[in-house]
Amino acid sequence: PQKDIYCDKVINYGQNARRIYPNGQYAQDLIITAYYEQGELYKALDLSREVIARFDTTEIGWRVLNEYYYIQSDFDSMLISSRKLLKFSPLDPYVNMMYIEALNKTSREQDALKYIDTLKSLYPESPLPQQILEMRKNNTPLNANNFNDAVMH
């Protein structure tokens, strides 16, 4: 209700901004976010693809695509979108878990382990690689839901 009203306002604002600044990525990212928040995944997805084709730097668009690929179990495509997202946010726990999940689902378990080792060497102060390794040691399935639970406890 109230959220939908705000999302509708954001969409209207974003559409007006797109007319004024057709090359403005950020207005389009706002619209993608509002569609996603309203549960309009396919509208968010269509606009994400359009924006990515024009602005390869839209993190929001790549996140929507990554989520869609996960829902569709399209793990090969998810590898591509996750790699792109990791360039924007290399220590984002959710993106890292989705990337590792995609590696595992495409029978690249050794690549997943190598990736964790690379994370450890590139970011020695980050707790993320150790948390991932603990989950593997405890045979906790590597997916974003379990990772979020593990981080909160």
Short mmCIF file of N, CA and C in Angstrom, two decimals:
data_model
loop_
_atom_site.label_atom_id
_atom_site.label_comp_id
_atom_site.label_asym_id
_atom_site.label_seq_id
_atom_site.Cartn_x
_atom_site.Cartn_y
_atom_site.Cartn_z
N PRO A 1 0.81 -1.20 0.00
CA PRO A 1 0.00 0.00 0.00
C PRO A 1 0.87 1.28 0.00
N GLN A 2 1.45 1.65 1.12
CA GLN A 2 2.26 2.85 1.17
C GLN A 2 3.51 2.68 0.31
N LYS A 3 4.11 1.49 0.39
CA LYS A 3 5.29 1.20 -0.44
C LYS A 3 4.95 1.32 -1.92
N ASP A 4 3.80 0.80 -2.31
CA ASP A 4 3.38 0.88 -3.72
C ASP A 4 3.21 2.32 -4.17
N ILE A 5 2.67 3.15 -3.29
CA ILE A 5 2.51 4.57 -3.63
C ILE A 5 3.86 5.20 -3.90
N TYR A 6 4.83 4.92 -3.02
CA TYR A 6 6.17 5.47 -3.21
C TYR A 6 6.83 4.91 -4.46
N CYS A 7 6.66 3.63 -4.69
CA CYS A 7 7.24 3.02 -5.89
C CYS A 7 6.63 3.63 -7.15
N ASP A 8 5.32 3.85 -7.14
CA ASP A 8 4.67 4.49 -8.29
C ASP A 8 5.24 5.88 -8.53
N LYS A 9 5.45 6.62 -7.45
CA LYS A 9 6.04 7.96 -7.58
C LYS A 9 7.45 7.88 -8.16
N VAL A 10 8.23 6.92 -7.69
CA VAL A 10 9.59 6.74 -8.19
C VAL A 10 9.57 6.39 -9.68
N ILE A 11 8.66 5.52 -10.06
CA ILE A 11 8.55 5.13 -11.48
C ILE A 11 8.20 6.35 -12.32
N ASN A 12 7.21 7.14 -11.87
CA ASN A 12 6.83 8.35 -12.61
C ASN A 12 8.00 9.33 -12.70
N TYR A 13 8.65 9.55 -11.58
CA TYR A 13 9.81 10.44 -11.57
C TYR A 13 10.88 9.91 -12.53
N GLY A 14 11.17 8.63 -12.45
CA GLY A 14 12.20 8.03 -13.30
C GLY A 14 11.85 8.12 -14.78
N GLN A 15 10.59 7.90 -15.11
CA GLN A 15 10.17 7.99 -16.52
C GLN A 15 10.29 9.42 -17.03
N ASN A 16 9.94 10.39 -16.20
CA ASN A 16 10.13 11.79 -16.59
C ASN A 16 11.60 12.10 -16.77
N ALA A 17 12.42 11.63 -15.86
CA ALA A 17 13.87 11.86 -15.96
C ALA A 17 14.44 11.21 -17.21
N ARG A 18 13.93 10.05 -17.58
CA ARG A 18 14.40 9.38 -18.80
C ARG A 18 14.07 10.19 -20.05
N ARG A 19 12.92 10.85 -20.03
CA ARG A 19 12.57 11.69 -21.17
C ARG A 19 13.49 12.91 -21.27
N ILE A 20 13.84 13.46 -20.13
CA ILE A 20 14.70 14.65 -20.10
C ILE A 20 16.16 14.27 -20.34
N TYR A 21 16.59 13.19 -19.70
CA TYR A 21 17.97 12.72 -19.80
C TYR A 21 17.98 11.28 -20.31
N PRO A 22 17.78 11.06 -21.59
CA PRO A 22 17.67 9.69 -22.10
C PRO A 22 18.95 8.86 -21.91
N ASN A 23 20.05 9.52 -21.69
CA ASN A 23 21.30 8.78 -21.46
C ASN A 23 21.65 8.68 -19.98
N GLY A 24 20.71 8.98 -19.14
CA GLY A 24 20.96 8.93 -17.70
C GLY A 24 20.67 7.57 -17.11
N GLN A 25 21.68 6.89 -16.70
CA GLN A 25 21.55 5.54 -16.16
C GLN A 25 20.83 5.52 -14.82
N TYR A 26 21.04 6.52 -13.97
CA TYR A 26 20.57 6.44 -12.60
C TYR A 26 19.05 6.51 -12.49
N ALA A 27 18.41 7.29 -13.33
CA ALA A 27 16.95 7.32 -13.33
C ALA A 27 16.41 5.95 -13.71
N GLN A 28 17.06 5.32 -14.65
CA GLN A 28 16.62 3.99 -15.07
C GLN A 28 16.84 2.96 -13.95
N ASP A 29 17.92 3.11 -13.22
CA ASP A 29 18.16 2.22 -12.08
C ASP A 29 17.08 2.39 -11.01
N LEU A 30 16.62 3.63 -10.82
CA LEU A 30 15.52 3.86 -9.87
C LEU A 30 14.26 3.13 -10.29
N ILE A 31 13.97 3.19 -11.57
CA ILE A 31 12.76 2.51 -12.08
C ILE A 31 12.90 1.00 -11.89
N ILE A 32 14.06 0.46 -12.21
CA ILE A 32 14.29 -0.98 -12.02
C ILE A 32 14.03 -1.37 -10.57
N THR A 33 14.59 -0.59 -9.66
CA THR A 33 14.44 -0.87 -8.23
C THR A 33 12.97 -0.81 -7.81
N ALA A 34 12.26 0.20 -8.29
CA ALA A 34 10.84 0.33 -7.93
C ALA A 34 10.02 -0.85 -8.47
N TYR A 35 10.25 -1.24 -9.71
CA TYR A 35 9.56 -2.40 -10.25
C TYR A 35 9.85 -3.65 -9.41
N TYR A 36 11.11 -3.82 -9.07
CA TYR A 36 11.51 -4.99 -8.28
C TYR A 36 10.82 -4.98 -6.91
N GLU A 37 10.79 -3.81 -6.27
CA GLU A 37 10.16 -3.69 -4.95
C GLU A 37 8.66 -3.96 -5.02
N GLN A 38 8.04 -3.65 -6.15
CA GLN A 38 6.62 -3.92 -6.33
C GLN A 38 6.34 -5.38 -6.70
N GLY A 39 7.40 -6.16 -6.88
CA GLY A 39 7.21 -7.55 -7.28
C GLY A 39 7.03 -7.72 -8.77
N GLU A 40 7.32 -6.69 -9.53
CA GLU A 40 7.20 -6.72 -11.00
C GLU A 40 8.53 -7.16 -11.60
N LEU A 41 8.89 -8.42 -11.33
CA LEU A 41 10.20 -8.91 -11.74
C LEU A 41 10.41 -8.82 -13.24
N TYR A 42 9.39 -9.14 -14.03
CA TYR A 42 9.59 -9.14 -15.48
C TYR A 42 9.76 -7.73 -16.03
N LYS A 43 9.06 -6.75 -15.45
CA LYS A 43 9.29 -5.37 -15.87
C LYS A 43 10.70 -4.94 -15.48
N ALA A 44 11.11 -5.29 -14.27
CA ALA A 44 12.47 -4.97 -13.82
C ALA A 44 13.50 -5.67 -14.69
N LEU A 45 13.22 -6.89 -15.05
CA LEU A 45 14.13 -7.67 -15.89
C LEU A 45 14.26 -7.08 -17.29
N ASP A 46 13.13 -6.74 -17.89
CA ASP A 46 13.17 -6.15 -19.24
C ASP A 46 13.95 -4.84 -19.24
N LEU A 47 13.69 -3.99 -18.27
CA LEU A 47 14.40 -2.72 -18.21
C LEU A 47 15.88 -2.95 -17.88
N SER A 48 16.17 -3.92 -17.04
CA SER A 48 17.57 -4.24 -16.72
C SER A 48 18.34 -4.62 -17.98
N ARG A 49 17.74 -5.47 -18.79
CA ARG A 49 18.41 -5.86 -20.04
C ARG A 49 18.64 -4.66 -20.96
N GLU A 50 17.64 -3.80 -21.03
CA GLU A 50 17.78 -2.60 -21.86
C GLU A 50 18.90 -1.69 -21.34
N VAL A 51 18.92 -1.48 -20.04
CA VAL A 51 19.92 -0.60 -19.44
C VAL A 51 21.31 -1.21 -19.55
N ILE A 52 21.44 -2.51 -19.34
CA ILE A 52 22.74 -3.17 -19.45
C ILE A 52 23.27 -3.06 -20.87
N ALA A 53 22.39 -3.14 -21.85
CA ALA A 53 22.82 -3.02 -23.24
C ALA A 53 23.40 -1.63 -23.52
N ARG A 54 22.89 -0.63 -22.82
CA ARG A 54 23.38 0.74 -23.01
C ARG A 54 24.47 1.13 -22.02
N PHE A 55 24.32 0.69 -20.77
CA PHE A 55 25.25 1.06 -19.69
C PHE A 55 25.67 -0.23 -18.98
N ASP A 56 26.76 -0.75 -19.35
CA ASP A 56 27.21 -2.02 -18.76
C ASP A 56 27.56 -1.87 -17.28
N THR A 57 27.50 -0.64 -16.78
CA THR A 57 27.91 -0.39 -15.41
C THR A 57 26.76 -0.34 -14.42
N THR A 58 25.58 -0.78 -14.80
CA THR A 58 24.44 -0.74 -13.90
C THR A 58 24.44 -1.93 -12.95
N GLU A 59 24.89 -1.70 -11.75
CA GLU A 59 24.93 -2.78 -10.76
C GLU A 59 23.52 -3.29 -10.48
N ILE A 60 22.57 -2.40 -10.40
CA ILE A 60 21.19 -2.80 -10.10
C ILE A 60 20.64 -3.71 -11.19
N GLY A 61 20.88 -3.36 -12.44
CA GLY A 61 20.43 -4.21 -13.53
C GLY A 61 21.05 -5.60 -13.48
N TRP A 62 22.34 -5.64 -13.20
CA TRP A 62 23.02 -6.94 -13.10
C TRP A 62 22.48 -7.75 -11.93
N ARG A 63 22.13 -7.09 -10.83
CA ARG A 63 21.57 -7.82 -9.68
C ARG A 63 20.23 -8.45 -10.03
N VAL A 64 19.41 -7.71 -10.74
CA VAL A 64 18.10 -8.27 -11.15
C VAL A 64 18.31 -9.46 -12.07
N LEU A 65 19.22 -9.34 -13.03
CA LEU A 65 19.51 -10.47 -13.91
C LEU A 65 20.02 -11.67 -13.12
N ASN A 66 20.92 -11.42 -12.20
CA ASN A 66 21.49 -12.51 -11.40
C ASN A 66 20.39 -13.23 -10.62
N GLU A 67 19.49 -12.47 -10.03
CA GLU A 67 18.37 -13.05 -9.28
C GLU A 67 17.48 -13.88 -10.20
N TYR A 68 17.21 -13.36 -11.38
CA TYR A 68 16.38 -14.07 -12.35
C TYR A 68 17.04 -15.39 -12.76
N TYR A 69 18.33 -15.35 -13.05
CA TYR A 69 19.03 -16.57 -13.44
C TYR A 69 18.99 -17.60 -12.32
N TYR A 70 19.10 -17.14 -11.08
CA TYR A 70 19.02 -18.06 -9.95
C TYR A 70 17.63 -18.71 -9.88
N ILE A 71 16.59 -17.90 -10.01
CA ILE A 71 15.22 -18.42 -9.97
C ILE A 71 14.99 -19.44 -11.09
N GLN A 72 15.58 -19.17 -12.25
CA GLN A 72 15.41 -20.05 -13.41
C GLN A 72 16.39 -21.23 -13.40
N SER A 73 17.26 -21.31 -12.41
CA SER A 73 18.32 -22.33 -12.34
C SER A 73 19.21 -22.29 -13.58
N ASP A 74 19.42 -21.12 -14.12
CA ASP A 74 20.31 -20.92 -15.26
C ASP A 74 21.68 -20.53 -14.71
N PHE A 75 22.40 -21.54 -14.21
CA PHE A 75 23.63 -21.28 -13.48
C PHE A 75 24.79 -20.85 -14.37
N ASP A 76 24.78 -21.25 -15.63
CA ASP A 76 25.83 -20.77 -16.54
C ASP A 76 25.71 -19.26 -16.74
N SER A 77 24.50 -18.79 -16.95
CA SER A 77 24.29 -17.34 -17.09
C SER A 77 24.55 -16.63 -15.78
N MET A 78 24.20 -17.29 -14.68
CA MET A 78 24.44 -16.69 -13.37
C MET A 78 25.93 -16.50 -13.10
N LEU A 79 26.75 -17.39 -13.62
CA LEU A 79 28.20 -17.21 -13.48
C LEU A 79 28.64 -15.89 -14.12
N ILE A 80 28.11 -15.60 -15.28
CA ILE A 80 28.47 -14.37 -15.99
C ILE A 80 28.01 -13.14 -15.21
N SER A 81 26.75 -13.15 -14.79
CA SER A 81 26.23 -11.98 -14.07
C SER A 81 26.90 -11.83 -12.70
N SER A 82 27.20 -12.93 -12.04
CA SER A 82 27.87 -12.85 -10.74
C SER A 82 29.28 -12.29 -10.89
N ARG A 83 29.99 -12.72 -11.93
CA ARG A 83 31.34 -12.17 -12.16
C ARG A 83 31.28 -10.67 -12.36
N LYS A 84 30.29 -10.24 -13.12
CA LYS A 84 30.13 -8.80 -13.37
C LYS A 84 29.85 -8.08 -12.06
N LEU A 85 28.97 -8.61 -11.25
CA LEU A 85 28.64 -7.98 -9.97
C LEU A 85 29.84 -7.95 -9.03
N LEU A 86 30.66 -8.97 -9.08
CA LEU A 86 31.83 -9.01 -8.20
C LEU A 86 32.83 -7.90 -8.54
N LYS A 87 32.80 -7.42 -9.77
CA LYS A 87 33.65 -6.28 -10.13
C LYS A 87 33.16 -5.01 -9.43
N PHE A 88 31.87 -4.90 -9.23
CA PHE A 88 31.30 -3.74 -8.53
C PHE A 88 31.47 -3.86 -7.02
N SER A 89 31.22 -5.05 -6.49
CA SER A 89 31.18 -5.28 -5.04
C SER A 89 31.89 -6.58 -4.70
N PRO A 90 33.22 -6.58 -4.69
CA PRO A 90 33.95 -7.85 -4.51
C PRO A 90 33.72 -8.54 -3.17
N LEU A 91 33.28 -7.83 -2.16
CA LEU A 91 33.07 -8.47 -0.87
C LEU A 91 31.59 -8.54 -0.47
N ASP A 92 30.72 -8.38 -1.42
CA ASP A 92 29.30 -8.50 -1.14
C ASP A 92 29.01 -9.97 -0.83
N PRO A 93 28.59 -10.27 0.40
CA PRO A 93 28.38 -11.68 0.78
C PRO A 93 27.38 -12.39 -0.10
N TYR A 94 26.28 -11.74 -0.42
CA TYR A 94 25.25 -12.38 -1.23
C TYR A 94 25.77 -12.71 -2.62
N VAL A 95 26.44 -11.77 -3.25
CA VAL A 95 26.96 -12.00 -4.60
C VAL A 95 28.02 -13.10 -4.58
N ASN A 96 28.87 -13.10 -3.59
CA ASN A 96 29.89 -14.15 -3.48
C ASN A 96 29.25 -15.51 -3.32
N MET A 97 28.22 -15.59 -2.50
CA MET A 97 27.57 -16.88 -2.30
C MET A 97 26.84 -17.33 -3.57
N MET A 98 26.27 -16.39 -4.28
CA MET A 98 25.59 -16.76 -5.52
C MET A 98 26.60 -17.24 -6.57
N TYR A 99 27.76 -16.60 -6.59
CA TYR A 99 28.80 -17.01 -7.53
C TYR A 99 29.29 -18.42 -7.19
N ILE A 100 29.54 -18.66 -5.92
CA ILE A 100 30.01 -19.99 -5.49
C ILE A 100 28.92 -21.04 -5.73
N GLU A 101 27.68 -20.66 -5.48
CA GLU A 101 26.56 -21.57 -5.76
C GLU A 101 26.53 -21.93 -7.25
N ALA A 102 26.72 -20.93 -8.11
CA ALA A 102 26.71 -21.18 -9.55
C ALA A 102 27.88 -22.08 -9.95
N LEU A 103 29.04 -21.86 -9.36
CA LEU A 103 30.19 -22.73 -9.65
C LEU A 103 29.87 -24.17 -9.25
N ASN A 104 29.32 -24.34 -8.05
CA ASN A 104 29.00 -25.69 -7.59
C ASN A 104 27.92 -26.35 -8.44
N LYS A 105 26.91 -25.58 -8.83
CA LYS A 105 25.81 -26.15 -9.62
C LYS A 105 26.23 -26.49 -11.05
N THR A 106 27.35 -25.93 -11.50
CA THR A 106 27.85 -26.24 -12.84
C THR A 106 29.07 -27.16 -12.77
N SER A 107 29.14 -27.92 -11.67
CA SER A 107 30.20 -28.94 -11.46
C SER A 107 31.60 -28.34 -11.51
N ARG A 108 31.75 -27.17 -10.92
CA ARG A 108 33.06 -26.51 -10.84
C ARG A 108 33.46 -26.33 -9.38
N GLU A 109 33.35 -27.39 -8.60
CA GLU A 109 33.64 -27.31 -7.18
C GLU A 109 35.08 -26.90 -6.90
N GLN A 110 36.02 -27.40 -7.72
CA GLN A 110 37.43 -27.02 -7.53
C GLN A 110 37.62 -25.53 -7.82
N ASP A 111 36.91 -25.01 -8.81
CA ASP A 111 36.98 -23.57 -9.08
C ASP A 111 36.42 -22.77 -7.91
N ALA A 112 35.39 -23.30 -7.27
CA ALA A 112 34.82 -22.63 -6.09
C ALA A 112 35.86 -22.55 -4.98
N LEU A 113 36.57 -23.66 -4.74
CA LEU A 113 37.62 -23.66 -3.70
C LEU A 113 38.75 -22.70 -4.05
N LYS A 114 39.15 -22.68 -5.31
CA LYS A 114 40.19 -21.75 -5.75
C LYS A 114 39.73 -20.31 -5.56
N TYR A 115 38.48 -20.06 -5.86
CA TYR A 115 37.95 -18.71 -5.70
C TYR A 115 38.01 -18.29 -4.23
N ILE A 116 37.63 -19.19 -3.34
CA ILE A 116 37.69 -18.87 -1.90
C ILE A 116 39.12 -18.57 -1.49
N ASP A 117 40.08 -19.34 -1.98
CA ASP A 117 41.49 -19.08 -1.69
C ASP A 117 41.92 -17.72 -2.23
N THR A 118 41.44 -17.38 -3.41
CA THR A 118 41.76 -16.07 -3.99
C THR A 118 41.19 -14.95 -3.13
N LEU A 119 39.95 -15.13 -2.65
CA LEU A 119 39.36 -14.14 -1.75
C LEU A 119 40.22 -13.96 -0.50
N LYS A 120 40.67 -15.06 0.05
CA LYS A 120 41.50 -15.00 1.26
C LYS A 120 42.78 -14.22 1.00
N SER A 121 43.40 -14.45 -0.14
CA SER A 121 44.67 -13.76 -0.42
C SER A 121 44.46 -12.29 -0.78
N LEU A 122 43.38 -11.98 -1.50
CA LEU A 122 43.12 -10.58 -1.88
C LEU A 122 42.59 -9.74 -0.72
N TYR A 123 41.83 -10.36 0.16
CA TYR A 123 41.20 -9.63 1.25
C TYR A 123 41.46 -10.36 2.58
N PRO A 124 42.70 -10.35 3.04
CA PRO A 124 43.04 -11.12 4.24
C PRO A 124 42.30 -10.66 5.50
N GLU A 125 41.83 -9.43 5.53
CA GLU A 125 41.12 -8.92 6.71
C GLU A 125 39.63 -9.27 6.70
N SER A 126 39.12 -9.71 5.57
CA SER A 126 37.70 -9.99 5.47
C SER A 126 37.35 -11.33 6.13
N PRO A 127 36.26 -11.36 6.90
CA PRO A 127 35.81 -12.63 7.50
C PRO A 127 35.08 -13.52 6.50
N LEU A 128 34.73 -12.98 5.34
CA LEU A 128 33.91 -13.71 4.37
C LEU A 128 34.49 -15.06 3.96
N PRO A 129 35.76 -15.13 3.52
CA PRO A 129 36.28 -16.45 3.10
C PRO A 129 36.23 -17.49 4.22
N GLN A 130 36.53 -17.06 5.43
CA GLN A 130 36.51 -18.00 6.55
C GLN A 130 35.09 -18.49 6.84
N GLN A 131 34.13 -17.59 6.73
CA GLN A 131 32.73 -17.99 6.95
C GLN A 131 32.30 -19.01 5.91
N ILE A 132 32.71 -18.80 4.69
CA ILE A 132 32.37 -19.74 3.61
C ILE A 132 33.03 -21.09 3.88
N LEU A 133 34.30 -21.07 4.27
CA LEU A 133 35.00 -22.33 4.55
C LEU A 133 34.37 -23.08 5.72
N GLU A 134 33.94 -22.36 6.74
CA GLU A 134 33.28 -23.00 7.89
C GLU A 134 31.98 -23.67 7.45
N MET A 135 31.26 -23.02 6.59
CA MET A 135 30.01 -23.60 6.10
C MET A 135 30.31 -24.88 5.32
N ARG A 136 31.38 -24.87 4.53
CA ARG A 136 31.75 -26.08 3.77
C ARG A 136 32.15 -27.20 4.73
N LYS A 137 32.94 -26.84 5.73
CA LYS A 137 33.41 -27.82 6.71
C LYS A 137 32.24 -28.48 7.44
N ASN A 138 31.21 -27.70 7.72
CA ASN A 138 30.03 -28.21 8.42
C ASN A 138 28.99 -28.80 7.47
N ASN A 139 29.36 -28.94 6.20
CA ASN A 139 28.45 -29.46 5.18
C ASN A 139 27.16 -28.67 5.06
N THR A 140 27.25 -27.38 5.33
CA THR A 140 26.10 -26.49 5.13
C THR A 140 26.04 -26.17 3.65
N PRO A 141 24.90 -26.39 3.02
CA PRO A 141 24.82 -26.07 1.59
C PRO A 141 25.18 -24.61 1.35
N LEU A 142 25.97 -24.41 0.31
CA LEU A 142 26.39 -23.05 -0.01
C LEU A 142 25.32 -22.36 -0.85
N ASN A 143 24.40 -21.72 -0.18
CA ASN A 143 23.45 -20.87 -0.90
C ASN A 143 23.20 -19.62 -0.07
N ALA A 144 22.64 -18.65 -0.69
CA ALA A 144 22.51 -17.33 -0.05
C ALA A 144 21.66 -17.40 1.22
N ASN A 145 20.61 -18.22 1.24
CA ASN A 145 19.77 -18.29 2.43
C ASN A 145 20.54 -18.82 3.63
N ASN A 146 21.29 -19.88 3.43
CA ASN A 146 22.07 -20.43 4.53
C ASN A 146 23.18 -19.47 4.94
N PHE A 147 23.75 -18.78 3.98
CA PHE A 147 24.81 -17.83 4.31
C PHE A 147 24.23 -16.71 5.18
N ASN A 148 23.07 -16.17 4.81
CA ASN A 148 22.48 -15.11 5.61
C ASN A 148 22.20 -15.57 7.02
N ASP A 149 21.71 -16.81 7.17
CA ASP A 149 21.48 -17.35 8.51
C ASP A 149 22.78 -17.47 9.28
N ALA A 150 23.83 -17.94 8.63
CA ALA A 150 25.11 -18.12 9.31
C ALA A 150 25.70 -16.80 9.75
N VAL A 151 25.55 -15.78 8.96
CA VAL A 151 26.12 -14.48 9.30
C VAL A 151 25.39 -13.86 10.47
N MET A 152 24.07 -14.09 10.56
CA MET A 152 23.28 -13.47 11.61
C MET A 152 23.50 -14.13 12.97
N HIS A 153 24.00 -15.32 12.98
CA HIS A 153 24.17 -16.03 14.28
C HIS A 153 25.58 -15.89 14.78
#
